[in-house]
Structures are given as C-alpha cells and as structure tokens.
mmCIF file of C-alpha atoms in Angstrom:
data_model
loop_
_atom_site.group_PDB
_atom_site.id
_atom_site.type_symbol
_atom_site.label_atom_id
_atom_site.label_comp_id
_atom_site.label_asym_id
_atom_site.label_seq_id
_atom_site.Cartn_x
_atom_site.Cartn_y
_atom_site.Cartn_z
ATOM 1 C CA UNK N 1 -7.104 173.857 224.104
ATOM 2 C CA UNK N 2 -7.026 177.343 225.674
ATOM 3 C CA UNK N 3 -5.706 180.578 224.232
ATOM 4 C CA UNK N 4 -1.981 181.231 224.704
ATOM 5 C CA UNK N 5 -0.138 183.914 226.673
ATOM 6 C CA UNK N 6 -0.043 186.308 223.693
ATOM 7 C CA UNK N 7 -3.813 186.131 223.295
ATOM 8 C CA UNK N 8 -4.199 186.717 227.028
ATOM 9 C CA UNK N 9 -1.881 189.731 226.818
ATOM 10 C CA UNK N 10 -3.929 191.137 223.929
ATOM 11 C CA UNK N 11 -7.207 190.458 225.798
ATOM 12 C CA UNK N 12 -5.944 192.288 228.887
ATOM 13 C CA UNK N 13 -4.093 195.159 227.239
ATOM 14 C CA UNK N 14 -6.904 196.010 224.816
ATOM 15 C CA UNK N 15 -8.890 197.195 227.838
ATOM 16 C CA UNK N 16 -6.367 200.038 228.146
ATOM 17 C CA UNK N 17 -7.216 201.535 224.741
ATOM 18 C CA UNK N 18 -9.820 204.060 226.029
ATOM 19 C CA UNK N 19 -7.317 205.189 228.647
ATOM 20 C CA UNK N 20 -4.547 205.556 226.034
ATOM 21 C CA UNK N 21 -6.830 207.644 223.820
ATOM 22 C CA UNK N 22 -7.787 209.931 226.722
ATOM 23 C CA UNK N 23 -4.126 210.363 227.688
ATOM 24 C CA UNK N 24 -3.293 211.180 224.047
ATOM 25 C CA UNK N 25 -6.015 213.838 223.952
ATOM 26 C CA UNK N 26 -4.986 215.340 227.300
ATOM 27 C CA UNK N 27 -1.307 215.287 226.273
ATOM 28 C CA UNK N 28 -2.058 217.183 223.079
ATOM 29 C CA UNK N 29 -4.276 219.727 224.850
ATOM 30 C CA UNK N 30 -1.866 220.370 227.732
ATOM 31 C CA UNK N 31 1.524 220.062 226.059
ATOM 32 C CA UNK N 32 0.516 220.909 222.483
ATOM 33 C CA UNK N 33 2.804 218.270 220.978
ATOM 34 C CA UNK N 34 1.816 215.451 218.647
ATOM 35 C CA UNK N 35 4.584 212.846 219.022
ATOM 36 C CA UNK N 36 3.334 211.073 222.165
ATOM 37 C CA UNK N 37 -0.368 211.299 221.203
ATOM 38 C CA UNK N 38 0.356 209.795 217.778
ATOM 39 C CA UNK N 39 2.377 206.955 219.345
ATOM 40 C CA UNK N 40 -0.443 206.271 221.846
ATOM 41 C CA UNK N 41 -3.068 206.318 219.093
ATOM 42 C CA UNK N 42 -1.020 203.939 216.922
ATOM 43 C CA UNK N 43 -0.593 201.584 219.898
ATOM 44 C CA UNK N 44 -4.360 201.797 220.476
ATOM 45 C CA UNK N 45 -5.163 200.937 216.858
ATOM 46 C CA UNK N 46 -2.710 198.020 216.895
ATOM 47 C CA UNK N 47 -4.236 196.712 220.142
ATOM 48 C CA UNK N 48 -7.797 196.928 218.805
ATOM 49 C CA UNK N 49 -6.956 195.151 215.537
ATOM 50 C CA UNK N 50 -4.863 192.567 217.401
ATOM 51 C CA UNK N 51 -7.791 191.947 219.717
ATOM 52 C CA UNK N 52 -10.211 191.511 216.810
ATOM 53 C CA UNK N 53 -7.864 189.068 215.070
ATOM 54 C CA UNK N 54 -7.094 187.158 218.269
ATOM 55 C CA UNK N 55 -10.747 186.862 219.275
ATOM 56 C CA UNK N 56 -11.809 185.772 215.775
ATOM 57 C CA UNK N 57 -9.026 183.184 215.694
ATOM 58 C CA UNK N 58 -10.070 181.866 219.097
ATOM 59 C CA UNK N 59 -13.721 181.581 218.078
ATOM 60 C CA UNK N 60 -12.726 179.470 215.072
ATOM 61 C CA UNK N 61 -9.954 177.315 216.534
ATOM 62 C CA UNK N 62 -10.506 176.802 220.259
ATOM 63 C CA UNK N 63 -12.395 173.633 221.122
ATOM 64 C CA UNK N 64 -16.054 173.634 222.106
ATOM 65 C CA UNK N 65 -17.167 171.742 225.199
ATOM 66 C CA UNK N 66 -20.504 170.834 226.705
ATOM 67 C CA UNK N 67 -20.890 172.450 230.120
ATOM 68 C CA UNK N 68 -23.266 171.936 233.058
ATOM 69 C CA UNK N 69 -24.295 175.219 234.633
ATOM 70 C CA UNK N 70 -25.951 175.366 238.050
ATOM 71 C CA UNK N 71 -26.366 179.156 238.249
ATOM 72 C CA UNK N 72 -26.102 182.270 236.100
ATOM 73 C CA UNK N 73 -25.939 185.975 237.023
ATOM 74 C CA UNK N 74 -25.501 189.064 234.803
ATOM 75 C CA UNK N 75 -22.212 190.956 235.067
ATOM 76 C CA UNK N 76 -22.860 193.790 232.562
ATOM 77 C CA UNK N 77 -22.938 196.389 235.338
ATOM 78 C CA UNK N 78 -19.109 196.378 235.349
ATOM 79 C CA UNK N 79 -19.267 198.882 232.452
ATOM 80 C CA UNK N 80 -20.405 201.695 234.746
ATOM 81 C CA UNK N 81 -17.571 200.969 237.139
ATOM 82 C CA UNK N 82 -15.132 200.891 234.231
ATOM 83 C CA UNK N 83 -16.131 204.381 233.109
ATOM 84 C CA UNK N 84 -16.118 205.923 236.578
ATOM 85 C CA UNK N 85 -13.070 204.192 238.041
ATOM 86 C CA UNK N 86 -10.749 204.140 235.054
ATOM 87 C CA UNK N 87 -11.679 206.878 232.615
ATOM 88 C CA UNK N 88 -13.116 209.897 234.434
ATOM 89 C CA UNK N 89 -10.250 210.425 236.910
ATOM 90 C CA UNK N 90 -7.887 210.885 233.989
ATOM 91 C CA UNK N 91 -9.832 213.941 232.844
ATOM 92 C CA UNK N 92 -7.842 216.021 235.324
ATOM 93 C CA UNK N 93 -4.534 214.221 234.811
ATOM 94 C CA UNK N 94 -1.555 216.539 234.849
ATOM 95 C CA UNK N 95 0.842 215.021 232.353
ATOM 96 C CA UNK N 96 3.674 217.485 232.961
ATOM 97 C CA UNK N 97 4.469 215.890 236.322
ATOM 98 C CA UNK N 98 4.852 212.221 235.392
ATOM 99 C CA UNK N 99 7.904 210.069 236.025
ATOM 100 C CA UNK N 100 8.805 207.764 233.103
ATOM 101 C CA UNK N 101 10.507 205.197 235.331
ATOM 102 C CA UNK N 102 7.525 204.866 237.685
ATOM 103 C CA UNK N 103 5.128 204.559 234.732
ATOM 104 C CA UNK N 104 7.344 201.832 233.220
ATOM 105 C CA UNK N 105 7.562 199.916 236.526
ATOM 106 C CA UNK N 106 3.797 200.105 237.125
ATOM 107 C CA UNK N 107 2.984 198.991 233.566
ATOM 108 C CA UNK N 108 5.514 196.140 233.792
ATOM 109 C CA UNK N 109 4.003 194.946 237.065
ATOM 110 C CA UNK N 110 0.498 195.097 235.601
ATOM 111 C CA UNK N 111 1.607 193.011 232.607
ATOM 112 C CA UNK N 112 3.414 190.430 234.759
ATOM 113 C CA UNK N 113 0.554 190.069 237.222
ATOM 114 C CA UNK N 114 -2.059 190.083 234.466
ATOM 115 C CA UNK N 115 -0.360 187.330 232.472
ATOM 116 C CA UNK N 116 0.220 185.073 235.467
ATOM 117 C CA UNK N 117 -3.032 185.721 237.365
ATOM 118 C CA UNK N 118 -6.325 183.971 236.835
ATOM 119 C CA UNK N 119 -8.353 186.937 235.612
ATOM 120 C CA UNK N 120 -12.096 186.933 235.212
ATOM 121 C CA UNK N 121 -12.971 190.414 234.113
ATOM 122 C CA UNK N 122 -14.874 191.432 230.992
ATOM 123 C CA UNK N 123 -13.319 193.077 227.974
ATOM 124 C CA UNK N 124 -14.405 196.575 226.972
ATOM 125 C CA UNK N 125 -14.300 195.809 223.226
ATOM 126 C CA UNK N 126 -16.497 192.734 223.526
ATOM 127 C CA UNK N 127 -19.103 194.898 225.237
ATOM 128 C CA UNK N 128 -18.818 197.477 222.443
ATOM 129 C CA UNK N 129 -19.479 194.840 219.750
ATOM 130 C CA UNK N 130 -22.516 193.456 221.559
ATOM 131 C CA UNK N 131 -21.354 190.745 223.927
ATOM 132 C CA UNK N 132 -22.707 190.426 227.444
ATOM 133 C CA UNK N 133 -21.083 188.975 230.540
ATOM 134 C CA UNK N 134 -22.380 186.488 233.067
ATOM 135 C CA UNK N 135 -21.018 184.903 236.201
ATOM 136 C CA UNK N 136 -21.544 181.153 236.181
ATOM 137 C CA UNK N 137 -21.580 178.459 238.777
ATOM 138 C CA UNK N 138 -20.626 175.119 237.268
ATOM 139 C CA UNK N 139 -21.997 171.706 238.210
ATOM 140 C CA UNK N 140 -19.487 169.081 239.156
ATOM 141 C CA UNK N 141 -16.475 171.339 239.639
ATOM 142 C CA UNK N 142 -17.783 173.676 242.346
ATOM 143 C CA UNK N 143 -16.396 176.804 240.690
ATOM 144 C CA UNK N 144 -18.378 179.999 241.156
ATOM 145 C CA UNK N 145 -16.317 182.715 239.481
ATOM 146 C CA UNK N 146 -16.534 181.565 235.877
ATOM 147 C CA UNK N 147 -17.059 184.459 233.471
ATOM 148 C CA UNK N 148 -19.213 183.661 230.457
ATOM 149 C CA UNK N 149 -19.057 185.889 227.395
ATOM 150 C CA UNK N 150 -22.248 185.632 225.332
ATOM 151 C CA UNK N 151 -24.064 187.377 222.482
ATOM 152 C CA UNK N 152 -27.335 186.660 224.312
ATOM 153 C CA UNK N 153 -28.749 189.745 226.016
ATOM 154 C CA UNK N 154 -30.429 187.758 228.721
ATOM 155 C CA UNK N 155 -29.619 184.386 230.130
ATOM 156 C CA UNK N 156 -32.528 183.672 232.402
ATOM 157 C CA UNK N 157 -31.898 180.030 233.024
ATOM 158 C CA UNK N 158 -28.936 177.775 233.523
ATOM 159 C CA UNK N 159 -30.331 175.709 230.645
ATOM 160 C CA UNK N 160 -29.657 178.588 228.210
ATOM 161 C CA UNK N 161 -25.955 177.714 228.181
ATOM 162 C CA UNK N 162 -24.910 174.282 226.964
ATOM 163 C CA UNK N 163 -21.791 174.645 224.802
ATOM 164 C CA UNK N 164 -18.855 176.997 225.375
ATOM 165 C CA UNK N 165 -15.291 177.653 224.336
ATOM 166 C CA UNK N 166 -12.748 177.795 227.159
ATOM 167 C CA UNK N 167 -10.821 180.939 226.296
ATOM 168 C CA UNK N 168 -8.749 181.257 229.462
ATOM 169 C CA UNK N 169 -8.819 179.819 232.948
ATOM 170 C CA UNK N 170 -12.265 180.792 234.275
ATOM 171 C CA UNK N 171 -13.372 182.570 231.052
ATOM 172 C CA UNK N 172 -15.783 180.849 228.666
ATOM 173 C CA UNK N 173 -17.413 182.005 225.434
ATOM 174 C CA UNK N 174 -20.998 180.865 224.880
ATOM 175 C CA UNK N 175 -21.500 179.020 221.572
ATOM 176 C CA UNK N 176 -24.895 177.440 222.357
ATOM 177 C CA UNK N 177 -26.699 178.060 219.100
ATOM 178 C CA UNK N 178 -23.701 178.881 216.917
ATOM 179 C CA UNK N 179 -23.872 175.498 215.232
#
C-alpha cells in the first residue's frame, strides 16, 4: 500500500512553507499590513503539522518490503540548491505588483502537475528533522531514480538498505533497523 493523493499533496506543499514565511515577512515589511502575513503563517503552521501527522501515519501504517539495491548515491546536496533557487530570489520580491489571477493559475498548475507526476524530490522538513536522501538503483526492476529517505547519515554500501516503506511511486523510506 502506498500513501494516497492527500498525503502526496501534503508532502509536496509542505516544501513551500519556507517560501510562504518569507513572503509573509516581506509583505509585512513592504505593505505594513498583517492580514495576508497572518493567513500565510497559519497556512504554514497547518502544512507543517499536517506533514508531521501524515508522515507519522505513513511510517506506522504503510507496508514494509524487502528490497534489493544495486547502487546508492547521496542526494543531500539538494539543500543548497533549494536555498539558492527558491528562497534567496524572494528577498527582493516586490509584492505590490503581483496579479492574483496569475498567482492562482500558477499555483493550481503546480498542484495539478505535482499530484499527477511521479516526483522524486526530497522534502525540506524531513531534512530539518534529520533525514538524509539517497538515489537508489534497484536490482531486478532496472529503475535508477528511486529516492530513499533514511535516518542514516551515510549509506556506504548497497547492503546497508534491506527493508523500506514505499511512500510514493519512486520514493522509499528506509526502515532497515527499525525493527
């Protein structure tokens, strides 16, 4: 059993929380109003708590499977790209000149594509709470873009991963040693 569409939505949208917080801060500084920043901060808090609940539920209820790994490579470097590509450019964002319709259309497209696409990118909050990310190559199925989420800081060998939870298509959570 894999996680459902709501859990996938929460997984994807929780990555936007740092961006929402930065926009709230910039909005308050530039426009000196509190309504939009408070709404964005409440949405951020709801997303973070929803993510925590969803991830905890998945860890307890999704089925564990034995996997055969033929290769493993660290993917933690994505964090630097996340900061540079997604957060820093918004430091100079001019909020006064935004179009609500365009923002709505872009966000709707991101949600639709994100829910229907096979995504294999890490989650910011998992990194914050100590998880690490690895790209796996799996024996027998020939897939190379499997993302493994693990509490282990270093996976040096393909033998370090034996049991995992299939969270989404191409995203696994390492449970080798949880039992």
